Amino acid sequence: MKIINIKLFKITAAALMTALLLISCGNKTNTEKKSSDENITVKEEKRPHWEPTAEKICVVFGYGYNSEEFIKAEVAHLEEYYGLSDGTENSGLIIPYVYPDDFKVGNTGRISKLVNYLDDVKVCGLITVGAPEYTSNTLSQLKEKMLIEEPVAANKDDSEEVQGVKPYPIYTLFPQDDILAIEATSDFVMDRAVDQSDKIEDMEKEENDASDAQLVKTIDIQPILDNAIDYMLLTKKPLKSDAKLLGHVTKIAGDEYKIKRYIDPETGLSSINHFIIEDASFSSK
C-alpha cells in the first residue's frame, strides 16, 4: 500500500507540475504579446501632442511651394505637429500664409500685407519658403519694429519701459527675391546650388508649372521646415552672423544634405549668411 501511495503521489505531483508549466507558458506568451503591442504604440507615437502657446511662428509659403496639393498636405502636417493659431493665446504655434492667395489686393499679391497681419501678434519666429519679390522690403519693416531684446527705460529717471517687439529669428528658405536685399534682412538664406540669375522672372511666368513641382521633390522641404521651427523654439532668438552660423544652418538642413557658403561667381567672395544646400546625390558627385 505504501508503494502504491508513493507512486500515486509521484504521478499526481508530476501532473500538477505539468499543469503549472502550461499555465506559466500561457501567461508568458500573453505578456510578451502585450509588451510587443506596447512597443508598437510607442514607435507609432511621433511626438507629444502640441500645447497651446501665446507666442507664434509665422510661415509664409511662396513660389514653388504654393500649389493647392502641397499646401493642403503641409498645413495638415504642421497642424498635427505644432498646432495652428486661431489668433488666440490658447491655440497652436503656427500661423501659415500662402502667397499670393492670402496677400491679394485686387488681382495682385502684396507681400507687404504681412506687416499688418503680424500686428498685435506675439511673434517668436518667421520663416519664408520661396519668398516672392519685395519680401526683403517687408522683412525690413518688420525688423524696424524690433527693439533690443530687453526693454529699457525711456529716460534714466523714468521707470516706464519702452514697449516694442522683441527681436525674433527670420529664416529664409529658397527665396525668389533679390538675394542681396534678403540676405540683409534675414538671419540666413538657404538656397539651391543653381544659378540665381533670371530666377524671379522665370518664377513669375511659370510659378505653378511642372518645373516647380520638380524643385519641391528634389529637396524635401518638410523635414527642413520642421527643423527650422524646432531650432527657433530651441534658440529663442535671432542667429548671429558669425563663424557658428554654418553649423546652425547645417543642423537645420539635416543629415541628408550638405551645406556650404555661397561664393559670388564674380568677386569670389564668400557670403556671411547665404548658404547653398545640396542633396545627397548631388553632394556625392
PDB file of C-alpha atoms in Angstrom:
ATOM      1  CA  MET A   1       0.000   0.000   0.000  1.00  0.00           C
ATOM      2  CA  LYS A   2       2.801   2.342   0.823  1.00  0.00           C
ATOM      3  CA  ILE A   3       4.436   1.667  -2.539  1.00  0.00           C
ATOM      4  CA  ILE A   4       1.172   2.344  -4.386  1.00  0.00           C
ATOM      5  CA  ASN A   5       0.589   5.561  -2.453  1.00  0.00           C
ATOM      6  CA  ILE A   6       4.092   6.765  -3.264  1.00  0.00           C
ATOM      7  CA  LYS A   7       3.573   6.033  -6.944  1.00  0.00           C
ATOM      8  CA  LEU A   8       0.224   7.838  -6.906  1.00  0.00           C
ATOM      9  CA  PHE A   9       1.824  10.786  -5.149  1.00  0.00           C
ATOM     10  CA  LYS A  10       4.577  10.973  -7.755  1.00  0.00           C
ATOM     11  CA  ILE A  11       2.078  10.786 -10.630  1.00  0.00           C
ATOM     12  CA  THR A  12      -0.113  13.471  -9.059  1.00  0.00           C
ATOM     13  CA  ALA A  13       2.881  15.724  -8.408  1.00  0.00           C
ATOM     14  CA  ALA A  14       4.088  15.320 -11.982  1.00  0.00           C
ATOM     15  CA  ALA A  15       0.648  16.192 -13.334  1.00  0.00           C
ATOM     16  CA  LEU A  16       0.493  19.296 -11.155  1.00  0.00           C
ATOM     17  CA  MET A  17       3.948  20.416 -12.296  1.00  0.00           C
ATOM     18  CA  THR A  18       2.954  19.969 -15.949  1.00  0.00           C
ATOM     19  CA  ALA A  19      -0.231  21.984 -15.439  1.00  0.00           C
ATOM     20  CA  LEU A  20       1.717  24.771 -13.725  1.00  0.00           C
ATOM     21  CA  LEU A  21       4.242  24.898 -16.565  1.00  0.00           C
ATOM     22  CA  LEU A  22       1.473  25.129 -19.159  1.00  0.00           C
ATOM     23  CA  ILE A  23      -0.201  27.967 -17.268  1.00  0.00           C
ATOM     24  CA  SER A  24       3.136  29.734 -16.874  1.00  0.00           C
ATOM     25  CA  CYS A  25       3.901  29.458 -20.595  1.00  0.00           C
ATOM     26  CA  GLY A  26       0.449  30.743 -21.464  1.00  0.00           C
ATOM     27  CA  ASN A  27       0.896  33.795 -19.230  1.00  0.00           C
ATOM     28  CA  LYS A  28       4.362  34.415 -20.643  1.00  0.00           C
ATOM     29  CA  THR A  29       3.013  34.390 -24.209  1.00  0.00           C
ATOM     30  CA  ASN A  30       0.283  36.861 -23.315  1.00  0.00           C
ATOM     31  CA  THR A  31       2.781  39.121 -21.537  1.00  0.00           C
ATOM     32  CA  GLU A  32       5.141  39.084 -24.490  1.00  0.00           C
ATOM     33  CA  LYS A  33       2.301  39.932 -26.861  1.00  0.00           C
ATOM     34  CA  LYS A  34       1.189  42.801 -24.643  1.00  0.00           C
ATOM     35  CA  SER A  35       4.758  44.047 -24.429  1.00  0.00           C
ATOM     36  CA  SER A  36       5.048  43.830 -28.210  1.00  0.00           C
ATOM     37  CA  ASP A  37       1.838  45.835 -28.645  1.00  0.00           C
ATOM     38  CA  GLU A  38       3.124  48.486 -26.246  1.00  0.00           C
ATOM     39  CA  ASN A  39       6.348  48.757 -28.229  1.00  0.00           C
ATOM     40  CA  ILE A  40       4.404  49.272 -31.438  1.00  0.00           C
ATOM     41  CA  THR A  41       2.342  52.015 -29.795  1.00  0.00           C
ATOM     42  CA  VAL A  42       5.472  53.801 -28.629  1.00  0.00           C
ATOM     43  CA  LYS A  43       7.081  53.561 -32.054  1.00  0.00           C
ATOM     44  CA  GLU A  44       3.990  54.913 -33.788  1.00  0.00           C
ATOM     45  CA  GLU A  45       3.827  57.934 -31.481  1.00  0.00           C
ATOM     46  CA  LYS A  46       5.669  60.694 -33.346  1.00  0.00           C
ATOM     47  CA  ARG A  47       5.930  63.293 -30.592  1.00  0.00           C
ATOM     48  CA  PRO A  48       3.929  64.617 -27.635  1.00  0.00           C
ATOM     49  CA  HIS A  49       0.787  66.496 -28.564  1.00  0.00           C
ATOM     50  CA  TRP A  50       1.364  70.213 -29.002  1.00  0.00           C
ATOM     51  CA  GLU A  51       0.435  72.633 -26.243  1.00  0.00           C
ATOM     52  CA  PRO A  52      -1.353  75.987 -26.684  1.00  0.00           C
ATOM     53  CA  THR A  53       1.033  78.923 -26.793  1.00  0.00           C
ATOM     54  CA  ALA A  54       0.769  82.702 -26.800  1.00  0.00           C
ATOM     55  CA  GLU A  55       3.891  83.004 -28.977  1.00  0.00           C
ATOM     56  CA  LYS A  56       3.561  82.210 -32.667  1.00  0.00           C
ATOM     57  CA  ILE A  57       5.806  81.284 -35.581  1.00  0.00           C
ATOM     58  CA  CYS A  58       4.656  82.597 -38.947  1.00  0.00           C
ATOM     59  CA  VAL A  59       5.391  80.514 -42.058  1.00  0.00           C
ATOM     60  CA  VAL A  60       4.929  82.132 -45.481  1.00  0.00           C
ATOM     61  CA  PHE A  61       4.753  79.816 -48.493  1.00  0.00           C
ATOM     62  CA  GLY A  62       5.661  81.456 -51.799  1.00  0.00           C
ATOM     63  CA  TYR A  63       6.838  80.497 -55.272  1.00  0.00           C
ATOM     64  CA  GLY A  64       7.343  76.784 -55.822  1.00  0.00           C
ATOM     65  CA  TYR A  65       5.570  75.932 -52.571  1.00  0.00           C
ATOM     66  CA  ASN A  66       2.087  77.347 -53.077  1.00  0.00           C
ATOM     67  CA  SER A  67       0.275  74.643 -55.034  1.00  0.00           C
ATOM     68  CA  GLU A  68      -3.050  73.538 -53.548  1.00  0.00           C
ATOM     69  CA  GLU A  69      -1.907  69.937 -53.119  1.00  0.00           C
ATOM     70  CA  PHE A  70       1.352  70.859 -51.395  1.00  0.00           C
ATOM     71  CA  ILE A  71      -0.257  73.417 -49.058  1.00  0.00           C
ATOM     72  CA  LYS A  72      -3.008  71.021 -48.036  1.00  0.00           C
ATOM     73  CA  ALA A  73      -0.513  68.312 -47.068  1.00  0.00           C
ATOM     74  CA  GLU A  74       1.996  70.642 -45.402  1.00  0.00           C
ATOM     75  CA  VAL A  75      -0.542  72.608 -43.352  1.00  0.00           C
ATOM     76  CA  ALA A  76      -2.117  69.342 -42.168  1.00  0.00           C
ATOM     77  CA  HIS A  77       1.338  68.206 -41.047  1.00  0.00           C
ATOM     78  CA  LEU A  78       2.017  71.483 -39.216  1.00  0.00           C
ATOM     79  CA  GLU A  79      -1.380  71.306 -37.542  1.00  0.00           C
ATOM     80  CA  GLU A  80      -0.662  67.782 -36.265  1.00  0.00           C
ATOM     81  CA  TYR A  81       2.869  68.505 -35.060  1.00  0.00           C
ATOM     82  CA  TYR A  82       2.672  72.096 -33.796  1.00  0.00           C
ATOM     83  CA  GLY A  83      -0.950  73.200 -33.898  1.00  0.00           C
ATOM     84  CA  LEU A  84      -2.333  76.115 -35.907  1.00  0.00           C
ATOM     85  CA  SER A  85      -3.050  79.516 -34.435  1.00  0.00           C
ATOM     86  CA  ASP A  86      -6.574  80.884 -34.491  1.00  0.00           C
ATOM     87  CA  GLY A  87      -5.433  84.272 -33.236  1.00  0.00           C
ATOM     88  CA  THR A  88      -5.782  83.473 -29.551  1.00  0.00           C
ATOM     89  CA  GLU A  89      -3.262  82.552 -26.856  1.00  0.00           C
ATOM     90  CA  ASN A  90      -4.967  79.206 -26.341  1.00  0.00           C
ATOM     91  CA  SER A  91      -4.235  77.928 -29.833  1.00  0.00           C
ATOM     92  CA  GLY A  92      -1.347  76.373 -31.712  1.00  0.00           C
ATOM     93  CA  LEU A  93       2.061  77.678 -32.663  1.00  0.00           C
ATOM     94  CA  ILE A  94       1.936  78.106 -36.443  1.00  0.00           C
ATOM     95  CA  ILE A  95       0.405  80.923 -38.489  1.00  0.00           C
ATOM     96  CA  PRO A  96       0.576  79.824 -42.155  1.00  0.00           C
ATOM     97  CA  TYR A  97       0.148  82.220 -45.081  1.00  0.00           C
ATOM     98  CA  VAL A  98       0.215  81.442 -48.785  1.00  0.00           C
ATOM     99  CA  TYR A  99       1.428  83.875 -51.429  1.00  0.00           C
ATOM    100  CA  PRO A 100      -0.292  85.256 -53.461  1.00  0.00           C
ATOM    101  CA  ASP A 101      -3.703  83.992 -52.300  1.00  0.00           C
ATOM    102  CA  ASP A 102      -3.532  85.441 -48.771  1.00  0.00           C
ATOM    103  CA  PHE A 103      -1.997  88.723 -49.937  1.00  0.00           C
ATOM    104  CA  LYS A 104      -4.317  89.790 -52.730  1.00  0.00           C
ATOM    105  CA  VAL A 105      -5.080  93.445 -53.340  1.00  0.00           C
ATOM    106  CA  GLY A 106      -7.394  93.233 -56.284  1.00  0.00           C
ATOM    107  CA  ASN A 107      -5.727  90.673 -58.517  1.00  0.00           C
ATOM    108  CA  THR A 108      -2.199  91.389 -57.302  1.00  0.00           C
ATOM    109  CA  GLY A 109      -0.356  89.775 -54.438  1.00  0.00           C
ATOM    110  CA  ARG A 110       1.186  92.259 -51.989  1.00  0.00           C
ATOM    111  CA  ILE A 111       3.619  90.632 -49.589  1.00  0.00           C
ATOM    112  CA  SER A 112       3.712  93.935 -47.663  1.00  0.00           C
ATOM    113  CA  LYS A 113       0.369  92.951 -46.095  1.00  0.00           C
ATOM    114  CA  LEU A 114       2.359  90.637 -43.830  1.00  0.00           C
ATOM    115  CA  VAL A 115       3.335  93.647 -41.699  1.00  0.00           C
ATOM    116  CA  ASN A 116      -0.312  94.310 -40.876  1.00  0.00           C
ATOM    117  CA  TYR A 117      -1.055  90.621 -40.376  1.00  0.00           C
ATOM    118  CA  LEU A 118       1.562  90.384 -37.641  1.00  0.00           C
ATOM    119  CA  ASP A 119       0.467  93.491 -35.772  1.00  0.00           C
ATOM    120  CA  ASP A 120      -0.538  92.607 -32.208  1.00  0.00           C
ATOM    121  CA  VAL A 121       0.828  89.069 -32.653  1.00  0.00           C
ATOM    122  CA  LYS A 122       3.471  87.841 -30.229  1.00  0.00           C
ATOM    123  CA  VAL A 123       5.823  86.552 -32.913  1.00  0.00           C
ATOM    124  CA  CYS A 124       8.730  84.336 -31.879  1.00  0.00           C
ATOM    125  CA  GLY A 125       9.881  83.492 -35.395  1.00  0.00           C
ATOM    126  CA  LEU A 126       9.267  83.991 -39.115  1.00  0.00           C
ATOM    127  CA  ILE A 127      10.089  81.534 -41.901  1.00  0.00           C
ATOM    128  CA  THR A 128       9.629  82.242 -45.588  1.00  0.00           C
ATOM    129  CA  VAL A 129       9.729  79.446 -48.173  1.00  0.00           C
ATOM    130  CA  GLY A 130      10.001  80.614 -51.784  1.00  0.00           C
ATOM    131  CA  ALA A 131       9.756  84.286 -50.808  1.00  0.00           C
ATOM    132  CA  PRO A 132       8.377  86.455 -53.650  1.00  0.00           C
ATOM    133  CA  GLU A 133       9.786  89.729 -54.900  1.00  0.00           C
ATOM    134  CA  TYR A 134       9.853  92.637 -52.404  1.00  0.00           C
ATOM    135  CA  THR A 135       9.836  90.292 -49.415  1.00  0.00           C
ATOM    136  CA  SER A 136      13.057  91.936 -48.251  1.00  0.00           C
ATOM    137  CA  ASN A 137      11.222  95.281 -48.007  1.00  0.00           C
ATOM    138  CA  THR A 138       8.590  93.663 -45.824  1.00  0.00           C
ATOM    139  CA  LEU A 139      11.201  91.985 -43.626  1.00  0.00           C
ATOM    140  CA  SER A 140      12.951  95.324 -43.268  1.00  0.00           C
ATOM    141  CA  GLN A 141       9.728  96.926 -41.989  1.00  0.00           C
ATOM    142  CA  LEU A 142       9.240  94.088 -39.513  1.00  0.00           C
ATOM    143  CA  LYS A 143      12.803  94.428 -38.249  1.00  0.00           C
ATOM    144  CA  GLU A 144      12.311  98.165 -37.731  1.00  0.00           C
ATOM    145  CA  LYS A 145       9.611  97.321 -35.199  1.00  0.00           C
ATOM    146  CA  MET A 146      12.008  95.205 -33.186  1.00  0.00           C
ATOM    147  CA  LEU A 147      13.692  96.849 -30.218  1.00  0.00           C
ATOM    148  CA  ILE A 148      16.585  95.498 -28.222  1.00  0.00           C
ATOM    149  CA  GLU A 149      15.980  92.127 -26.630  1.00  0.00           C
ATOM    150  CA  GLU A 150      15.344  93.540 -23.146  1.00  0.00           C
ATOM    151  CA  PRO A 151      13.160  96.707 -22.987  1.00  0.00           C
ATOM    152  CA  VAL A 152      14.882  99.707 -21.415  1.00  0.00           C
ATOM    153  CA  ALA A 153      13.586 102.803 -19.682  1.00  0.00           C
ATOM    154  CA  ALA A 154      12.707 105.691 -21.981  1.00  0.00           C
ATOM    155  CA  ASN A 155      14.716 108.043 -19.720  1.00  0.00           C
ATOM    156  CA  LYS A 156      17.172 107.351 -16.933  1.00  0.00           C
ATOM    157  CA  ASP A 157      14.740 108.799 -14.398  1.00  0.00           C
ATOM    158  CA  ASP A 158      11.705 107.164 -15.977  1.00  0.00           C
ATOM    159  CA  SER A 159      10.607 103.810 -14.580  1.00  0.00           C
ATOM    160  CA  GLU A 160       8.331 103.054 -17.537  1.00  0.00           C
ATOM    161  CA  GLU A 161       9.744 100.644 -20.087  1.00  0.00           C
ATOM    162  CA  VAL A 162       9.748 101.232 -23.809  1.00  0.00           C
ATOM    163  CA  GLN A 163       7.181  98.958 -25.429  1.00  0.00           C
ATOM    164  CA  GLY A 164       8.195  97.242 -28.624  1.00  0.00           C
ATOM    165  CA  VAL A 165       8.659  93.952 -30.385  1.00  0.00           C
ATOM    166  CA  LYS A 166      11.220  91.533 -29.041  1.00  0.00           C
ATOM    167  CA  PRO A 167      13.694  90.562 -31.792  1.00  0.00           C
ATOM    168  CA  TYR A 168      12.841  87.199 -33.306  1.00  0.00           C
ATOM    169  CA  PRO A 169      14.646  84.973 -35.830  1.00  0.00           C
ATOM    170  CA  ILE A 170      13.926  85.240 -39.558  1.00  0.00           C
ATOM    171  CA  TYR A 171      14.872  82.225 -41.683  1.00  0.00           C
ATOM    172  CA  THR A 172      14.679  82.468 -45.469  1.00  0.00           C
ATOM    173  CA  LEU A 173      14.463  79.228 -47.459  1.00  0.00           C
ATOM    174  CA  PHE A 174      14.785  79.124 -51.266  1.00  0.00           C
ATOM    175  CA  PRO A 175      13.808  82.766 -51.940  1.00  0.00           C
ATOM    176  CA  GLN A 176      12.903  84.328 -55.272  1.00  0.00           C
ATOM    177  CA  ASP A 177      13.520  87.905 -54.093  1.00  0.00           C
ATOM    178  CA  ASP A 178      16.643  89.988 -54.693  1.00  0.00           C
ATOM    179  CA  ILE A 179      19.319  87.936 -52.997  1.00  0.00           C
ATOM    180  CA  LEU A 180      21.472  90.730 -51.582  1.00  0.00           C
ATOM    181  CA  ALA A 181      18.466  92.535 -50.110  1.00  0.00           C
ATOM    182  CA  ILE A 182      17.026  89.436 -48.483  1.00  0.00           C
ATOM    183  CA  GLU A 183      20.440  88.455 -47.095  1.00  0.00           C
ATOM    184  CA  ALA A 184      20.485  91.807 -45.273  1.00  0.00           C
ATOM    185  CA  THR A 185      17.079  91.220 -43.676  1.00  0.00           C
ATOM    186  CA  SER A 186      17.377  87.520 -42.732  1.00  0.00           C
ATOM    187  CA  ASP A 187      19.313  85.551 -40.144  1.00  0.00           C
ATOM    188  CA  PHE A 188      20.333  83.330 -43.017  1.00  0.00           C
ATOM    189  CA  VAL A 189      19.338  82.399 -46.560  1.00  0.00           C
ATOM    190  CA  MET A 190      19.272  78.762 -47.653  1.00  0.00           C
ATOM    191  CA  ASP A 191      19.232  78.194 -51.409  1.00  0.00           C
ATOM    192  CA  ARG A 192      19.812  75.518 -54.016  1.00  0.00           C
ATOM    193  CA  ALA A 193      23.033  75.014 -55.906  1.00  0.00           C
ATOM    194  CA  VAL A 194      21.733  76.743 -59.033  1.00  0.00           C
ATOM    195  CA  ASP A 195      22.369  79.976 -60.876  1.00  0.00           C
ATOM    196  CA  GLN A 196      20.443  82.842 -59.269  1.00  0.00           C
ATOM    197  CA  SER A 197      20.157  84.920 -62.458  1.00  0.00           C
ATOM    198  CA  ASP A 198      16.734  85.348 -64.050  1.00  0.00           C
ATOM    199  CA  LYS A 199      15.217  83.372 -61.199  1.00  0.00           C
ATOM    200  CA  ILE A 200      12.496  85.863 -60.326  1.00  0.00           C
ATOM    201  CA  GLU A 201      11.392  86.400 -63.929  1.00  0.00           C
ATOM    202  CA  ASP A 202      11.190  82.659 -64.590  1.00  0.00           C
ATOM    203  CA  MET A 203       9.117  82.038 -61.484  1.00  0.00           C
ATOM    204  CA  GLU A 204       6.760  84.931 -62.244  1.00  0.00           C
ATOM    205  CA  LYS A 205       5.995  83.434 -65.647  1.00  0.00           C
ATOM    206  CA  GLU A 206       5.745  79.819 -64.513  1.00  0.00           C
ATOM    207  CA  GLU A 207       5.010  79.952 -60.803  1.00  0.00           C
ATOM    208  CA  ASN A 208       2.798  76.873 -60.904  1.00  0.00           C
ATOM    209  CA  ASP A 209       4.189  74.796 -63.771  1.00  0.00           C
ATOM    210  CA  ALA A 210       5.661  71.301 -63.621  1.00  0.00           C
ATOM    211  CA  SER A 211       9.199  72.574 -63.043  1.00  0.00           C
ATOM    212  CA  ASP A 212       8.112  73.939 -59.653  1.00  0.00           C
ATOM    213  CA  ALA A 213       6.904  70.506 -58.605  1.00  0.00           C
ATOM    214  CA  GLN A 214      10.268  69.051 -59.595  1.00  0.00           C
ATOM    215  CA  LEU A 215      12.007  71.617 -57.399  1.00  0.00           C
ATOM    216  CA  VAL A 216       9.888  70.628 -54.416  1.00  0.00           C
ATOM    217  CA  LYS A 217      10.591  66.922 -54.974  1.00  0.00           C
ATOM    218  CA  THR A 218      14.328  67.441 -55.364  1.00  0.00           C
ATOM    219  CA  ILE A 219      14.696  68.728 -51.821  1.00  0.00           C
ATOM    220  CA  ASP A 220      12.182  67.515 -49.240  1.00  0.00           C
ATOM    221  CA  ILE A 221      11.107  70.744 -47.570  1.00  0.00           C
ATOM    222  CA  GLN A 222       9.046  69.168 -44.776  1.00  0.00           C
ATOM    223  CA  PRO A 223      11.888  67.929 -42.522  1.00  0.00           C
ATOM    224  CA  ILE A 224      13.867  71.123 -43.177  1.00  0.00           C
ATOM    225  CA  LEU A 225      10.894  73.247 -42.169  1.00  0.00           C
ATOM    226  CA  ASP A 226      10.332  71.102 -39.057  1.00  0.00           C
ATOM    227  CA  ASN A 227      13.991  71.519 -38.126  1.00  0.00           C
ATOM    228  CA  ALA A 228      13.751  75.279 -38.647  1.00  0.00           C
ATOM    229  CA  ILE A 229      10.703  75.536 -36.378  1.00  0.00           C
ATOM    230  CA  ASP A 230      12.311  73.345 -33.714  1.00  0.00           C
ATOM    231  CA  TYR A 231      15.505  75.393 -33.887  1.00  0.00           C
ATOM    232  CA  MET A 232      13.589  78.619 -33.354  1.00  0.00           C
ATOM    233  CA  LEU A 233      11.920  77.114 -30.300  1.00  0.00           C
ATOM    234  CA  LEU A 234      15.302  75.931 -29.050  1.00  0.00           C
ATOM    235  CA  THR A 235      17.336  79.111 -29.560  1.00  0.00           C
ATOM    236  CA  LYS A 236      14.515  81.636 -28.937  1.00  0.00           C
ATOM    237  CA  LYS A 237      16.478  84.465 -30.559  1.00  0.00           C
ATOM    238  CA  PRO A 238      17.991  85.540 -33.896  1.00  0.00           C
ATOM    239  CA  LEU A 239      21.101  83.715 -35.072  1.00  0.00           C
ATOM    240  CA  LYS A 240      24.274  85.791 -35.229  1.00  0.00           C
ATOM    241  CA  SER A 241      26.227  86.128 -38.464  1.00  0.00           C
ATOM    242  CA  ASP A 242      29.418  84.603 -37.146  1.00  0.00           C
ATOM    243  CA  ALA A 243      31.565  81.503 -37.585  1.00  0.00           C
ATOM    244  CA  LYS A 244      28.944  79.366 -35.813  1.00  0.00           C
ATOM    245  CA  LEU A 245      26.203  80.181 -38.330  1.00  0.00           C
ATOM    246  CA  LEU A 246      27.284  77.459 -40.770  1.00  0.00           C
ATOM    247  CA  GLY A 247      26.870  74.888 -38.006  1.00  0.00           C
ATOM    248  CA  HIS A 248      23.395  76.164 -37.161  1.00  0.00           C
ATOM    249  CA  VAL A 249      22.237  76.009 -40.778  1.00  0.00           C
ATOM    250  CA  THR A 250      23.767  72.543 -41.210  1.00  0.00           C
ATOM    251  CA  LYS A 251      21.664  71.259 -38.296  1.00  0.00           C
ATOM    252  CA  ILE A 252      18.537  72.828 -39.771  1.00  0.00           C
ATOM    253  CA  ALA A 253      19.195  71.246 -43.176  1.00  0.00           C
ATOM    254  CA  GLY A 254      19.545  67.789 -41.615  1.00  0.00           C
ATOM    255  CA  ASP A 255      21.863  64.855 -42.189  1.00  0.00           C
ATOM    256  CA  GLU A 256      20.661  64.140 -45.715  1.00  0.00           C
ATOM    257  CA  TYR A 257      22.047  67.381 -47.105  1.00  0.00           C
ATOM    258  CA  LYS A 258      25.345  69.157 -47.417  1.00  0.00           C
ATOM    259  CA  ILE A 259      25.624  72.877 -46.610  1.00  0.00           C
ATOM    260  CA  LYS A 260      28.295  75.280 -47.821  1.00  0.00           C
ATOM    261  CA  ARG A 261      28.666  79.045 -48.012  1.00  0.00           C
ATOM    262  CA  TYR A 262      27.610  80.784 -51.193  1.00  0.00           C
ATOM    263  CA  ILE A 263      30.533  82.200 -53.179  1.00  0.00           C
ATOM    264  CA  ASP A 264      29.858  85.093 -55.521  1.00  0.00           C
ATOM    265  CA  PRO A 265      30.985  83.977 -59.003  1.00  0.00           C
ATOM    266  CA  GLU A 266      32.081  87.498 -59.996  1.00  0.00           C
ATOM    267  CA  THR A 267      34.007  88.566 -56.892  1.00  0.00           C
ATOM    268  CA  GLY A 268      34.901  85.171 -55.454  1.00  0.00           C
ATOM    269  CA  LEU A 269      33.830  86.412 -52.029  1.00  0.00           C
ATOM    270  CA  SER A 270      32.123  84.078 -49.567  1.00  0.00           C
ATOM    271  CA  SER A 271      28.770  85.224 -48.178  1.00  0.00           C
ATOM    272  CA  ILE A 272      28.303  85.696 -44.449  1.00  0.00           C
ATOM    273  CA  ASN A 273      24.775  84.325 -44.181  1.00  0.00           C
ATOM    274  CA  HIS A 274      23.888  82.925 -47.622  1.00  0.00           C
ATOM    275  CA  PHE A 275      24.245  79.143 -47.858  1.00  0.00           C
ATOM    276  CA  ILE A 276      23.859  76.561 -50.598  1.00  0.00           C
ATOM    277  CA  ILE A 277      22.171  73.232 -49.933  1.00  0.00           C
ATOM    278  CA  GLU A 278      22.958  70.138 -51.956  1.00  0.00           C
ATOM    279  CA  ASP A 279      21.067  66.883 -51.747  1.00  0.00           C
ATOM    280  CA  ALA A 280      22.842  63.598 -51.151  1.00  0.00           C
ATOM    281  CA  SER A 281      23.045  62.582 -54.826  1.00  0.00           C
ATOM    282  CA  PHE A 282      24.448  65.969 -55.852  1.00  0.00           C
ATOM    283  CA  SER A 283      26.930  66.082 -52.979  1.00  0.00           C
ATOM    284  CA  SER A 284      28.309  62.631 -53.758  1.00  0.00           C
ATOM    285  CA  LYS A 285      29.349  63.621 -57.256  1.00  0.00           C
TER     286      LYS A 285
END
